[in-house]
Coordinates of C-alpha atoms in Angstrom, one line a residue:
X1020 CA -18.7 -74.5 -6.9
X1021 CA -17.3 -72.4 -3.9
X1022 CA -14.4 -73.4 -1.5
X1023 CA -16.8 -74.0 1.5
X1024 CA -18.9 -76.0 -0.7
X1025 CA -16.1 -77.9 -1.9
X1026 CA -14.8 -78.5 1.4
X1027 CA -17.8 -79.6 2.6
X1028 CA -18.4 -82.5 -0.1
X1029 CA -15.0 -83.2 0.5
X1030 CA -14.2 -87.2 1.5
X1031 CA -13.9 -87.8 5.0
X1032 CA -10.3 -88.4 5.6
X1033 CA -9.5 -84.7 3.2
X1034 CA -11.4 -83.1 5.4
X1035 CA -9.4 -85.1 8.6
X1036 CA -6.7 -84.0 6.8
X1037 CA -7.7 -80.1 6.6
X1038 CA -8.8 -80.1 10.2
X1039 CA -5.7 -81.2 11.3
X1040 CA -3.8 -78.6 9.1
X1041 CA -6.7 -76.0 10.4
X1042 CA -5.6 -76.6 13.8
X1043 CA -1.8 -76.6 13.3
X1044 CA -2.1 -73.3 11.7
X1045 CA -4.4 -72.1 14.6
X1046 CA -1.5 -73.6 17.7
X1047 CA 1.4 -72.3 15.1
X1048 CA 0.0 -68.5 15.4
X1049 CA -0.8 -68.6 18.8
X1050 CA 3.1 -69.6 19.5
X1051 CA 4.5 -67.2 16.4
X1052 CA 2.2 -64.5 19.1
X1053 CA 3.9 -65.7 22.4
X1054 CA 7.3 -66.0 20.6
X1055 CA 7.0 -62.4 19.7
X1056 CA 6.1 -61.6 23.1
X1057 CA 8.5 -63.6 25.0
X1058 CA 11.5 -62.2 22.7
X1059 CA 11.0 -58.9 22.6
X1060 CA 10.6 -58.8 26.5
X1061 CA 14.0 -60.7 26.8
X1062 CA 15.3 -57.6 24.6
X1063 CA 14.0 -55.3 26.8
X1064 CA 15.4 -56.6 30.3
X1065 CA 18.8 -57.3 28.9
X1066 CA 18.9 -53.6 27.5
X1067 CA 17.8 -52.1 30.6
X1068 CA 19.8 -54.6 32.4
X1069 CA 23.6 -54.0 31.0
X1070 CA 22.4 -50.3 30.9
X1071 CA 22.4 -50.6 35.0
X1072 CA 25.5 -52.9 35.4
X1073 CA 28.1 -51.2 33.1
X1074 CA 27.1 -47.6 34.7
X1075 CA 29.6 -48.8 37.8
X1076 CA 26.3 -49.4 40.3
X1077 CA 27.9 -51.0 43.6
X1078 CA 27.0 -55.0 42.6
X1079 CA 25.3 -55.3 45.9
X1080 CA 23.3 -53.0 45.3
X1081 CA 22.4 -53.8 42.1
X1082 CA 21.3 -57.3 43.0
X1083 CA 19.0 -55.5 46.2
X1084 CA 17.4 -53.7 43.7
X1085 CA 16.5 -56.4 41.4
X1086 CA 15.5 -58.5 44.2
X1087 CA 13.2 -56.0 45.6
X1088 CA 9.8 -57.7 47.2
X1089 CA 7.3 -58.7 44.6
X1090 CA 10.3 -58.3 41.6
X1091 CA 10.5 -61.3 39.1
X1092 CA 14.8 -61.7 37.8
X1093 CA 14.3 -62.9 34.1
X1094 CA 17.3 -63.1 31.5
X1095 CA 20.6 -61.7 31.9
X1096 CA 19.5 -60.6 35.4
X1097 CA 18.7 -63.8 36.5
X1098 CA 22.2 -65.4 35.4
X1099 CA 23.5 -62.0 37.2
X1100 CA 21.4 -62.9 40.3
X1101 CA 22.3 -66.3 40.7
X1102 CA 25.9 -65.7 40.4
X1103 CA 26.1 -62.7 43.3
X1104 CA 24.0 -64.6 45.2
X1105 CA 26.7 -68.1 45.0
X1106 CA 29.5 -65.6 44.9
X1107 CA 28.2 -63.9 48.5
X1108 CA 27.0 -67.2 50.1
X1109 CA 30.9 -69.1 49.6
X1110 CA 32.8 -65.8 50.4
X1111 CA 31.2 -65.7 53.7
X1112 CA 32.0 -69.5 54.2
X1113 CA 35.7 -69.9 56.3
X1114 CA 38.9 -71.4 54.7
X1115 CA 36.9 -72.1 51.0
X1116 CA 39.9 -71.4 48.4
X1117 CA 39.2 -69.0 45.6
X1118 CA 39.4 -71.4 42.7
X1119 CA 36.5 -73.1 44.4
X1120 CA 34.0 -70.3 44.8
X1121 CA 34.5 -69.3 41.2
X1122 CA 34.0 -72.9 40.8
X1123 CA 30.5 -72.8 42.4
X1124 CA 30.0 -69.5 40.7
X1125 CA 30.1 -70.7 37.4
X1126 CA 28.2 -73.5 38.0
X1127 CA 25.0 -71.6 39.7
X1128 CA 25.6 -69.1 36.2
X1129 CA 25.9 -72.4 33.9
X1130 CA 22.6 -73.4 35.1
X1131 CA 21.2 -70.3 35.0
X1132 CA 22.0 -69.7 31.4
X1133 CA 20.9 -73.2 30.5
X1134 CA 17.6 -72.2 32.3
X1135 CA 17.1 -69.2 30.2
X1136 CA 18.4 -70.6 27.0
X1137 CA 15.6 -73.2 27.0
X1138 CA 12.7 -70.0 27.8
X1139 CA 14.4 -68.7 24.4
X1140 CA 13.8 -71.7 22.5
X1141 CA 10.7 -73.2 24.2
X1142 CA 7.6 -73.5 21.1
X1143 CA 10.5 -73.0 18.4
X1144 CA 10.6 -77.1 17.9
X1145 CA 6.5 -77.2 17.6
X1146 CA 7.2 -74.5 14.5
X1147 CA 10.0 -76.4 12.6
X1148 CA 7.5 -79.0 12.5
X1149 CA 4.7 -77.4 11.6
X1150 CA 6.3 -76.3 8.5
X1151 CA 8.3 -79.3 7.6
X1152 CA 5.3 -81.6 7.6
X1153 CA 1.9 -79.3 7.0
X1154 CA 3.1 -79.4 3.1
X1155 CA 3.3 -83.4 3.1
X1156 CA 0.3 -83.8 5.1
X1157 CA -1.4 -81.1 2.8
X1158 CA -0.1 -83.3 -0.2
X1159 CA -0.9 -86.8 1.7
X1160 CA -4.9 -85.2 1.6
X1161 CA -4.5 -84.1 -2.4
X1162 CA -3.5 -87.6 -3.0
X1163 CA -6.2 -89.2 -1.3
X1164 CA -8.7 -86.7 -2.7
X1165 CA -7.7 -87.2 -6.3
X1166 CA -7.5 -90.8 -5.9
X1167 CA -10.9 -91.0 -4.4
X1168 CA -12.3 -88.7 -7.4
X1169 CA -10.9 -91.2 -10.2
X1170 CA -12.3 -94.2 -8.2
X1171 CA -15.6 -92.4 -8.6
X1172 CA -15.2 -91.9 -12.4
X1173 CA -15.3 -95.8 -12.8
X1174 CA -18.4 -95.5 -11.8
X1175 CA -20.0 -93.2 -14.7
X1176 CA -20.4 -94.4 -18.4
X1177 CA -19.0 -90.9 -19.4
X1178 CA -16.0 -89.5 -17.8
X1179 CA -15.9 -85.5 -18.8
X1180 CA -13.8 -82.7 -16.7
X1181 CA -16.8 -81.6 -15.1
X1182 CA -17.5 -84.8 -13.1
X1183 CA -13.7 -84.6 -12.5
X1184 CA -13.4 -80.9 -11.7
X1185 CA -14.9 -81.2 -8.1
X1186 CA -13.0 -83.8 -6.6
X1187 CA -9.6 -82.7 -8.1
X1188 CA -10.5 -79.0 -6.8
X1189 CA -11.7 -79.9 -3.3
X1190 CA -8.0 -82.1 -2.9
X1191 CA -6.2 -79.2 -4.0
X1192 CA -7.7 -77.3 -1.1
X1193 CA -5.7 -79.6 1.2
X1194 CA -2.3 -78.7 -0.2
X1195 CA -3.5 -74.9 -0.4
X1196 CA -3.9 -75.5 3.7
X1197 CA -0.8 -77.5 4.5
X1198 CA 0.9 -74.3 2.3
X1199 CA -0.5 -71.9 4.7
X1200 CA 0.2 -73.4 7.7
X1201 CA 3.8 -74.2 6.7
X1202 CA 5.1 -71.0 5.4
X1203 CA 4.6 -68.3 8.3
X1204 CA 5.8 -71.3 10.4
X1205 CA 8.7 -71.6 8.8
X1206 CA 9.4 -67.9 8.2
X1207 CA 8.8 -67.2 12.3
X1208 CA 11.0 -70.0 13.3
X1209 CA 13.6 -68.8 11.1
X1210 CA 13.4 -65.5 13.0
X1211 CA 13.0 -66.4 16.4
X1212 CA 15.8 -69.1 16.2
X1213 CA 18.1 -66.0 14.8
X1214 CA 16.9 -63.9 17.9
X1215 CA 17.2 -66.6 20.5
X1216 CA 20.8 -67.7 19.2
X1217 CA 21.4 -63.9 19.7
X1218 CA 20.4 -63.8 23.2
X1219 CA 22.2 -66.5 24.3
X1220 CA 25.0 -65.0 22.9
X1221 CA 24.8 -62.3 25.0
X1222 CA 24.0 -64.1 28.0
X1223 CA 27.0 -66.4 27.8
X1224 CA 29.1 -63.6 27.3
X1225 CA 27.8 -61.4 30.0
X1226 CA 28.5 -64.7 32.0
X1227 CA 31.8 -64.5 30.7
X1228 CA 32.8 -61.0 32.0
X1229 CA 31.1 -61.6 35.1
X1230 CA 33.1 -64.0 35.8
X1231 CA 36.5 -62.4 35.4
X1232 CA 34.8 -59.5 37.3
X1233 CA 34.1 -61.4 40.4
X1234 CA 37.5 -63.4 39.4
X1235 CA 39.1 -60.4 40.5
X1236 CA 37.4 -60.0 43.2
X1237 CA 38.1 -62.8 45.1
X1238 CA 41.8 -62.9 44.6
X1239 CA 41.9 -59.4 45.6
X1240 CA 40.6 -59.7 48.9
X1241 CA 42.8 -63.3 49.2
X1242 CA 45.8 -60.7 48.8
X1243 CA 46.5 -62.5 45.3
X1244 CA 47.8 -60.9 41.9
X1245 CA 45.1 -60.2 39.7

């Protein structure tokens, strides 16, 4: 006996059962890669990001550079970008009240955070259910397979563990599957939700201080107390 042999013989609805696992696992790595990818970018910008904004560059300049031709805005910048821009376009409006550009500022942020929020979590749903369900489906294909093999005893005169071993081995294989796809699934959404709760953290903060930055701001230049 050998696993490829034993997968082989296999009934047809284990081996349904192992291809769907098989291509689970397959989708589950390919987003564990892009989730790795995606994150550790997002760490990047926002690093390089606050490094810029807290060293006291002129805000307008700051947003011309991160606008430059050909320049793609992506995490905290983008929530940064969309609030000067919102900020800019009501101050130069006549008679609009300060409460209500901050107003429209924290709405063009809100959806801006919500936007890049859901980049964050985007694949991290497909993972949680990868590895709730691979083991059960695993299992669903052990059952089936063992089942199948004690059907097929009823059909000898002599039942002996030999002419049992196969069938009993080549369902195990199932669960063994559904284990493998369900474990780094689970351990990688586990991390990434941990690192995307931690971004949006951030990014709801820096939202925060932005807005009491531009707050300021605005009721400056209205001649109010800040």
């Amino acid at each position: 006996m050998s696993i490829w042999g034993l997968i082989a013989s296999a009934s047809f609805v284990v081996q349904l059962v192992m291809l769907i696992l098989l291509a689970a696992s397959i989708f589950s790595w390919i987003a564990i890669f892009q989730r790795i990818r995606v994150l550790k970018e997002a760490k990047k910008v926002r690093a390089a990001f606050e490094e810029s904004f807290w060293s006291g560059i002129d805000l307008s300049q700051l947003y011309r550079k991160l606008t430059q031709e050909g320049r793609k805005v992506e995490g905290m910048e983008n929530i940064f970008t969309s609030g000067i821009k919102e900020f800019t376009r009501l101050r130069q409006s006549q008679n609009v009240d300060p409460d209500a550009i901050m107003d429209g500022v924290q709405r063009a942020m809100r959806v801006a955070l919500y936007r890049e929020e859901e980049k964050l979590d985007q694949h991290l749903p497909f993972l949680a259910t990868v590895g709730s369900t691979s083991p059960y489906i695993g299992l669903f294909g052990t059952v089936w397979g063992i089942m199948h093999s004690f059907i097929g005893l009823a059909e000898v005169q002599q039942a002996t563990l030999a002419a049992v071993a196969p069938g009993i081995a080549e369902a195990l294989i199932a669960t063994a599957i559904g284990l493998a796809a369900a474990i780094p699934a689970v351990i990688a959404y586990n991390r990434f939700s941990s690192t995307a709760e931690s971004l949006g953290s951030s990014y709801e903060n820096f939202a925060d201080e932005f807005t009491s930055i531009l707050h300021r701001k605005v009721h400056v230049r209205e001649g109010g107390a800040v």
